[in-house]
Amino acid sequence: MGKTRRSPDGKASGRKEDAALAAYDEMFLLGLYRDMARTRALDDRIEALYKQGKLVAGCYSSRGQEACSVGSTASLRPDDVIGPMIRNLGSIVRHGVPLTLVLRNYLGRATGPTKGRDGSSHFGSLQHNMLGPISMLGALIPVCAGAALAFQMRGEDRVALTWIGDGGSNVGDFHEGLNFAGVLKLPMVLILENNKWAYSTPIEYQTAAKNFVCRAEGYGIRGATVDGNDVLAMYEVTREAVDRARAGEGPTLIEADTMRMRGHAIHDDAKYVPEEMFETWEQRDPILLFSQRLRAAGLLDDDTVAKIRQEVRAEVDEATEDATAQPLPDGKGEIDEVYA
Ligand SMILES: Cc1ncc(C[n+]2csc(CCOP(=O)(O)OP(=O)(O)O)c2C)c(N)n1
Ligand SMILES: [Mg+2]
């Protein structure tokens, strides 16, 4: 995916120098930009619906973390499995889950993935090779290790990709899941999104270690660090980990340096976050950074930005209309499919 399409003289046509960008196909690069824009637009819509009182549960924003999800998921094949958590809307979008399914769940519709039982982001779609986020932090890691074990036992060259926060990385399931994956060399990749906060708790209260990735050594697995706001760096670091996992070389723990740009949920005004911290990271917005880079390389201009913006908006509008038109649950059989 994303291999170069070079002109006969070995240079991608019409481009200015950016050695890292030059290695990729223009459509692939614009696709990363577009999927981050789609994620942002959907995220904004969910926030607006929440503020309009149209959602029945909490609203957890992925704002500022689009690169972590879109870049990493871009390294997967459609038959690979994703296990997103609440800040990974971009992975759902990039892995091909229709936007209306996301909105039907948030709007509690009977035709949504949880048929109105969850009104937030806790849903999966096996049809799209997506496991649902598990509320109990860390619990998705052993589940994804289980998916990776199934691939290994069946001799399938598929990979499971999942994410955990700086806060969630300190629960027991993180240890059990990652240790198990390491011992059995399972085809799994775990991205630890160090977004500096776990609700109101800063990272210095999460670990006494100098970083989170040093834990990889203790599990005998590969560790990597990456600028989580650089979508191409996210793609490359995950691609390498996915290739290794597929080749039977075991799991990788990737620590992504990023920032949560909203409160824990939209009801949380995040007053405990120093204002300068938001200001600094606003300058490092992943969509802004990538658009600046694409523009400098001659791959993006005002017209293309406007066109993508319009298309993305139309897609989100259409998905909202479709989801809103769906019926609410009738209240009968609400515990069917919940307990055996
Ligand atoms: C085991 C467990 N403990 C506590 C909670 C409550 N809780 C939900 S999200 C959250 C903060 C998570 O922070 P982090 O893992 O850094 O992820 P982020 O929200 O920053 O993406 C907490 C404490 C939970 N869901 N599960
Ligand atoms: Mg966090």
Coordinates of C-alpha atoms and ligand atoms in Angstrom, one line a residue:
M1 CA 0.0 0.0 0.0
G2 CA 1.2 3.5 -0.7
K3 CA 4.1 2.5 -2.9
T4 CA 5.7 5.1 -5.1
R5 CA 4.5 5.8 -8.6
R6 CA 7.6 7.4 -10.1
S7 CA 8.0 9.2 -13.4
P8 CA 10.6 7.8 -15.8
D9 CA 13.3 10.2 -14.4
G10 CA 12.8 8.7 -11.0
K11 CA 11.0 11.7 -9.6
A12 CA 7.3 11.9 -8.7
S13 CA 5.9 14.4 -11.2
G14 CA 5.2 18.1 -10.3
R15 CA 6.6 17.8 -6.8
K16 CA 8.9 19.8 -4.7
E17 CA 11.5 18.1 -2.6
D18 CA 10.4 16.3 0.6
A19 CA 12.4 13.1 0.7
A20 CA 10.0 11.3 3.0
L21 CA 6.9 12.2 1.0
A22 CA 8.6 11.5 -2.3
A23 CA 8.5 7.8 -1.5
Y24 CA 4.7 7.6 -1.6
D25 CA 2.0 7.7 -4.2
E26 CA 0.1 11.0 -4.3
M27 CA -3.3 9.3 -3.9
F28 CA -2.1 7.5 -0.8
L29 CA -0.9 10.7 0.8
L30 CA -4.1 12.6 0.0
G31 CA -6.1 9.6 1.3
L32 CA -4.4 10.1 4.7
Y33 CA -5.3 13.7 4.7
R34 CA -8.9 13.0 3.6
D35 CA -9.4 10.3 6.3
M36 CA -8.1 12.7 9.0
A37 CA -10.5 15.3 7.7
R38 CA -13.4 12.8 7.7
T39 CA -12.5 11.8 11.2
R40 CA -12.4 15.4 12.4
A41 CA -15.7 16.2 10.7
L42 CA -17.5 13.2 12.2
D43 CA -16.0 14.0 15.6
D44 CA -17.3 17.6 15.3
R45 CA -20.7 16.4 14.3
I46 CA -20.9 14.0 17.3
E47 CA -19.9 16.8 19.6
A48 CA -22.6 19.1 18.1
L49 CA -25.3 16.4 18.4
Y50 CA -24.2 15.9 22.1
K51 CA -24.5 19.7 22.7
Q52 CA -27.9 19.7 21.0
G53 CA -29.1 17.1 23.5
K54 CA -29.6 14.5 20.8
L55 CA -27.2 11.9 22.2
V56 CA -28.2 9.5 25.0
A57 CA -24.7 8.8 26.4
G58 CA -21.2 10.3 26.8
C59 CA -19.2 11.9 24.0
Y60 CA -15.4 11.2 23.9
S61 CA -13.5 13.2 21.3
S62 CA -10.6 12.0 19.2
R63 CA -9.7 15.6 18.3
G64 CA -5.9 16.0 18.0
Q65 CA -5.3 12.3 17.8
E66 CA -6.5 11.7 14.2
A67 CA -2.9 10.9 13.0
C68 CA -2.4 8.1 15.7
S69 CA -5.5 6.3 14.4
V70 CA -5.5 7.0 10.6
G71 CA -1.8 6.6 10.1
S72 CA -1.5 3.4 11.9
T73 CA -4.7 1.8 10.5
A74 CA -3.5 2.7 7.0
S75 CA -0.8 0.1 7.4
L76 CA -3.4 -2.7 7.6
R77 CA -5.1 -4.9 5.1
P78 CA -8.9 -4.9 5.2
D79 CA -8.9 -8.5 6.7
D80 CA -6.7 -7.4 9.7
V81 CA -8.5 -6.7 12.9
I82 CA -8.7 -3.4 14.7
G83 CA -9.6 -3.0 18.4
P84 CA -10.2 0.7 18.9
M85 CA -10.6 2.5 22.2
I86 CA -12.6 5.8 22.7
R87 CA -10.0 8.1 21.0
N88 CA -9.7 5.9 17.9
L89 CA -12.5 7.2 15.7
G90 CA -10.0 7.6 12.9
S91 CA -9.2 3.9 12.9
I92 CA -12.9 3.1 12.5
V93 CA -13.2 5.6 9.6
R94 CA -10.0 4.4 7.9
H95 CA -10.9 0.7 8.3
G96 CA -14.0 1.3 6.2
V97 CA -16.8 1.3 8.8
P98 CA -19.7 3.4 7.3
L99 CA -20.1 6.7 9.1
T100 CA -23.8 6.1 9.5
L101 CA -23.1 3.0 11.7
V102 CA -21.1 5.2 14.1
L103 CA -23.9 7.8 14.2
R104 CA -26.7 5.2 14.5
N105 CA -24.9 3.9 17.6
Y106 CA -24.4 7.4 19.1
L107 CA -28.0 8.2 18.4
G108 CA -29.2 5.0 20.0
R109 CA -31.0 3.7 16.9
A110 CA -32.5 0.2 16.7
T111 CA -30.6 -0.4 13.4
G112 CA -27.3 0.6 14.9
P113 CA -24.6 -1.9 15.9
T114 CA -25.8 -2.3 19.5
K115 CA -29.4 -1.8 18.5
G116 CA -29.7 1.1 21.0
R117 CA -28.1 -0.6 24.0
D118 CA -25.1 1.6 23.9
G119 CA -25.3 5.3 23.0
S120 CA -21.7 6.0 22.6
S121 CA -18.6 4.4 21.0
H122 CA -18.7 1.0 22.6
F123 CA -19.6 -1.1 19.5
G124 CA -17.9 -3.5 17.2
S125 CA -18.6 -4.6 13.7
L126 CA -17.2 -8.1 12.8
Q127 CA -18.2 -7.5 9.2
H128 CA -15.6 -4.8 9.2
N129 CA -13.1 -6.7 11.3
M130 CA -13.6 -4.3 14.1
L131 CA -13.7 -5.4 17.8
G132 CA -15.6 -3.1 20.1
P133 CA -13.9 -0.9 22.7
I134 CA -14.1 -2.4 26.2
S135 CA -15.0 0.1 28.9
M136 CA -12.8 -1.6 31.5
L137 CA -9.5 -0.1 30.4
G138 CA -6.9 -2.7 29.3
A139 CA -9.3 -5.5 28.8
L140 CA -9.2 -5.1 25.0
I141 CA -5.5 -6.1 25.0
P142 CA -5.9 -9.7 26.0
V143 CA -9.0 -9.9 23.7
C144 CA -6.8 -8.7 20.7
A145 CA -4.1 -11.1 21.8
G146 CA -6.8 -13.8 21.5
A147 CA -7.7 -12.7 18.0
A148 CA -4.0 -12.8 17.1
L149 CA -3.7 -16.2 18.7
A150 CA -6.6 -17.4 16.5
F151 CA -4.8 -16.1 13.4
Q152 CA -1.6 -17.9 14.4
M153 CA -3.4 -21.2 15.1
R154 CA -5.3 -21.1 11.8
G155 CA -2.1 -20.2 9.9
E156 CA -3.6 -17.0 8.6
D157 CA -1.2 -14.1 8.0
R158 CA -3.6 -11.5 9.7
V159 CA -2.7 -9.0 12.3
A160 CA -4.5 -7.4 15.3
L161 CA -4.0 -3.7 16.0
T162 CA -5.1 -2.1 19.2
W163 CA -4.6 1.0 21.3
I164 CA -4.3 2.0 25.0
G165 CA -4.0 5.3 26.8
D166 CA -1.2 6.4 29.2
G167 CA -3.7 5.8 32.1
G168 CA -5.1 2.5 30.8
S169 CA -1.6 1.1 30.4
N170 CA -1.2 0.7 34.1
V171 CA -3.9 -1.9 34.7
G172 CA -3.1 -5.6 35.1
D173 CA -4.7 -6.6 31.7
F174 CA -2.0 -4.6 29.9
H175 CA 0.7 -6.8 31.5
E176 CA -1.1 -10.1 30.9
G177 CA -2.1 -9.3 27.4
L178 CA 1.3 -8.0 26.2
N179 CA 3.3 -10.7 28.1
F180 CA 1.1 -13.4 26.5
A181 CA 1.5 -11.9 23.1
G182 CA 5.3 -11.7 23.6
V183 CA 5.7 -15.3 24.8
L184 CA 3.7 -16.7 21.9
K185 CA 5.1 -14.1 19.3
L186 CA 1.5 -13.2 18.4
P187 CA 0.8 -11.0 15.4
M188 CA -0.3 -8.0 17.4
V189 CA 0.6 -4.4 17.5
L190 CA -0.2 -2.2 20.6
I191 CA -0.1 1.6 20.3
L192 CA 0.1 3.4 23.6
E193 CA -1.2 6.9 23.0
N194 CA 0.6 9.1 25.5
N195 CA -1.8 12.0 25.3
K196 CA -0.5 13.4 28.6
W197 CA -3.8 13.0 30.6
A198 CA -6.0 10.2 31.9
Y199 CA -9.1 12.2 32.9
S200 CA -7.5 14.8 35.1
T201 CA -4.4 12.8 36.0
P202 CA -1.1 13.8 34.4
I203 CA 1.4 11.3 33.2
E204 CA 3.8 11.9 36.1
Y205 CA 1.3 10.2 38.3
Q206 CA 1.0 7.3 36.0
T207 CA 4.5 6.0 36.0
A208 CA 7.9 6.6 37.7
A209 CA 9.7 5.4 34.5
K210 CA 11.1 8.0 32.0
N211 CA 8.6 6.8 29.4
F212 CA 6.1 4.0 28.7
V213 CA 7.9 2.3 25.8
C214 CA 10.7 1.0 28.1
R215 CA 8.3 -1.6 29.2
A216 CA 8.7 -3.4 25.9
E217 CA 12.1 -4.6 27.0
G218 CA 10.6 -6.3 30.1
Y219 CA 8.4 -8.3 27.8
G220 CA 11.2 -9.2 25.4
I221 CA 9.3 -7.5 22.6
R222 CA 10.1 -4.7 20.2
G223 CA 9.4 -1.1 21.3
A224 CA 9.2 2.0 19.2
T225 CA 8.5 5.7 19.8
V226 CA 6.9 8.1 17.3
D227 CA 5.5 11.6 16.9
G228 CA 1.8 10.7 17.2
N229 CA 0.8 13.9 15.4
D230 CA 2.8 13.1 12.3
V231 CA 0.5 10.9 10.2
L232 CA 3.2 9.6 7.9
A233 CA 5.5 8.7 10.8
M234 CA 2.6 6.9 12.4
Y235 CA 2.0 5.0 9.1
E236 CA 5.7 4.0 8.8
V237 CA 6.3 2.9 12.4
T238 CA 3.1 0.8 12.4
R239 CA 3.8 -0.6 8.9
E240 CA 7.1 -1.9 10.1
A241 CA 5.5 -3.4 13.2
V242 CA 2.7 -4.9 11.2
D243 CA 5.1 -6.4 8.6
R244 CA 7.1 -8.0 11.4
A245 CA 4.0 -9.3 13.1
R246 CA 2.8 -10.8 9.8
A247 CA 6.2 -12.4 9.3
G248 CA 6.0 -14.2 12.6
E249 CA 8.3 -11.9 14.5
G250 CA 5.9 -11.1 17.2
P251 CA 4.3 -8.0 18.8
T252 CA 5.5 -4.4 19.0
L253 CA 4.7 -1.8 21.6
I254 CA 4.6 1.7 20.0
E255 CA 4.5 4.8 22.2
A256 CA 2.9 7.7 20.3
D257 CA 3.6 11.2 21.6
T258 CA 0.3 13.2 21.3
M259 CA -2.2 15.3 23.3
R260 CA -5.8 15.0 24.2
M261 CA -7.3 18.3 22.8
R262 CA -10.6 18.1 24.7
G263 CA -11.7 17.2 28.2
H264 CA -12.0 13.5 29.1
A265 CA -15.5 13.8 27.6
I266 CA -17.4 16.8 26.3
H267 CA -19.0 17.4 29.7
D268 CA -15.5 17.9 31.1
D269 CA -14.1 21.5 30.5
A270 CA -10.5 20.3 31.2
K271 CA -9.8 23.4 33.3
Y272 CA -7.0 21.4 35.0
V273 CA -5.0 21.4 31.8
P274 CA -2.7 24.5 31.6
E275 CA -3.8 26.7 28.8
E276 CA -0.3 27.0 27.3
M277 CA -0.4 23.3 26.8
F278 CA -3.4 23.5 24.6
E279 CA -1.9 26.5 22.8
T280 CA 1.4 24.7 22.1
W281 CA -0.3 21.5 20.8
E282 CA -2.8 23.5 18.7
Q283 CA 0.2 24.5 16.6
R284 CA 1.0 20.8 16.3
D285 CA -2.5 19.8 15.1
P286 CA -2.0 16.7 13.0
I287 CA -4.3 17.9 10.1
L288 CA -2.6 21.3 10.1
L289 CA 0.9 19.8 10.1
F290 CA 0.2 17.4 7.3
S291 CA -1.6 19.9 5.1
Q292 CA 1.4 22.3 5.5
R293 CA 3.7 19.5 4.4
L294 CA 1.5 18.5 1.4
R295 CA 1.2 22.2 0.4
A296 CA 5.0 22.7 0.6
A297 CA 5.5 19.7 -1.6
G298 CA 3.0 21.0 -4.2
L299 CA 0.5 18.2 -3.5
L300 CA -2.3 20.3 -1.9
D301 CA -3.7 23.8 -2.7
D302 CA -6.7 25.9 -1.7
D303 CA -9.0 24.4 -4.3
T304 CA -8.2 20.8 -3.3
V305 CA -8.7 21.7 0.4
A306 CA -12.1 23.3 -0.4
K307 CA -13.1 20.3 -2.5
I308 CA -12.2 17.8 0.1
R309 CA -13.9 19.9 2.8
Q310 CA -17.1 20.0 0.8
E311 CA -17.1 16.3 0.0
V312 CA -16.4 15.4 3.6
R313 CA -19.1 17.6 4.9
A314 CA -21.6 16.2 2.4
E315 CA -20.7 12.6 3.5
V316 CA -21.2 13.5 7.2
D317 CA -24.5 15.3 6.5
E318 CA -25.8 12.3 4.5
A319 CA -24.7 9.9 7.3
T320 CA -26.4 12.1 9.9
E321 CA -29.6 12.3 7.9
D322 CA -29.6 8.5 7.4
A323 CA -28.9 7.8 11.1
T324 CA -31.5 10.3 12.3
A325 CA -34.2 8.7 10.1
Q326 CA -33.6 5.3 11.7
P327 CA -36.1 4.0 14.3
L328 CA -35.5 4.0 18.0
P329 CA -35.7 0.7 19.8
D330 CA -39.2 -0.3 20.7
G331 CA -38.1 -1.4 24.2
K332 CA -39.2 -5.1 23.7
G333 CA -36.5 -7.7 24.2
E334 CA -34.0 -5.2 25.5
I335 CA -32.0 -8.0 27.3
D336 CA -32.0 -10.3 24.3
E337 CA -28.4 -10.8 23.0
V338 CA -27.1 -9.3 26.3
Y339 CA -27.2 -12.5 28.5
A340 CA -27.2 -16.0 27.2
Ligands
LIG1 C1 -10.1 -0.3 34.7 C2 -10.7 1.0 34.6 N1 -10.4 2.0 35.5 C3 -11.0 3.2 35.4 C4 -11.9 3.5 34.4 C5 -12.5 4.9 34.3 N2 -11.9 5.6 33.2 C6 -12.4 5.6 31.9 S1 -11.5 6.4 30.8 C7 -10.3 6.9 32.0 C8 -9.1 7.7 31.7 C9 -8.3 7.0 30.6 O1 -7.1 7.6 30.4 P1 -6.2 7.1 29.3 O2 -6.0 5.6 29.4 O3 -4.9 7.9 29.3 O4 -7.0 7.3 27.9 P2 -7.4 8.8 27.3 O5 -8.8 9.1 27.9 O6 -6.4 9.8 27.7 O7 -7.5 8.5 25.9 C10 -10.7 6.4 33.3 C11 -10.0 6.6 34.5 C12 -12.1 2.5 33.5 N3 -13.0 2.7 32.4 N4 -11.5 1.3 33.6
MG2 MG -4.4 9.6 28.2

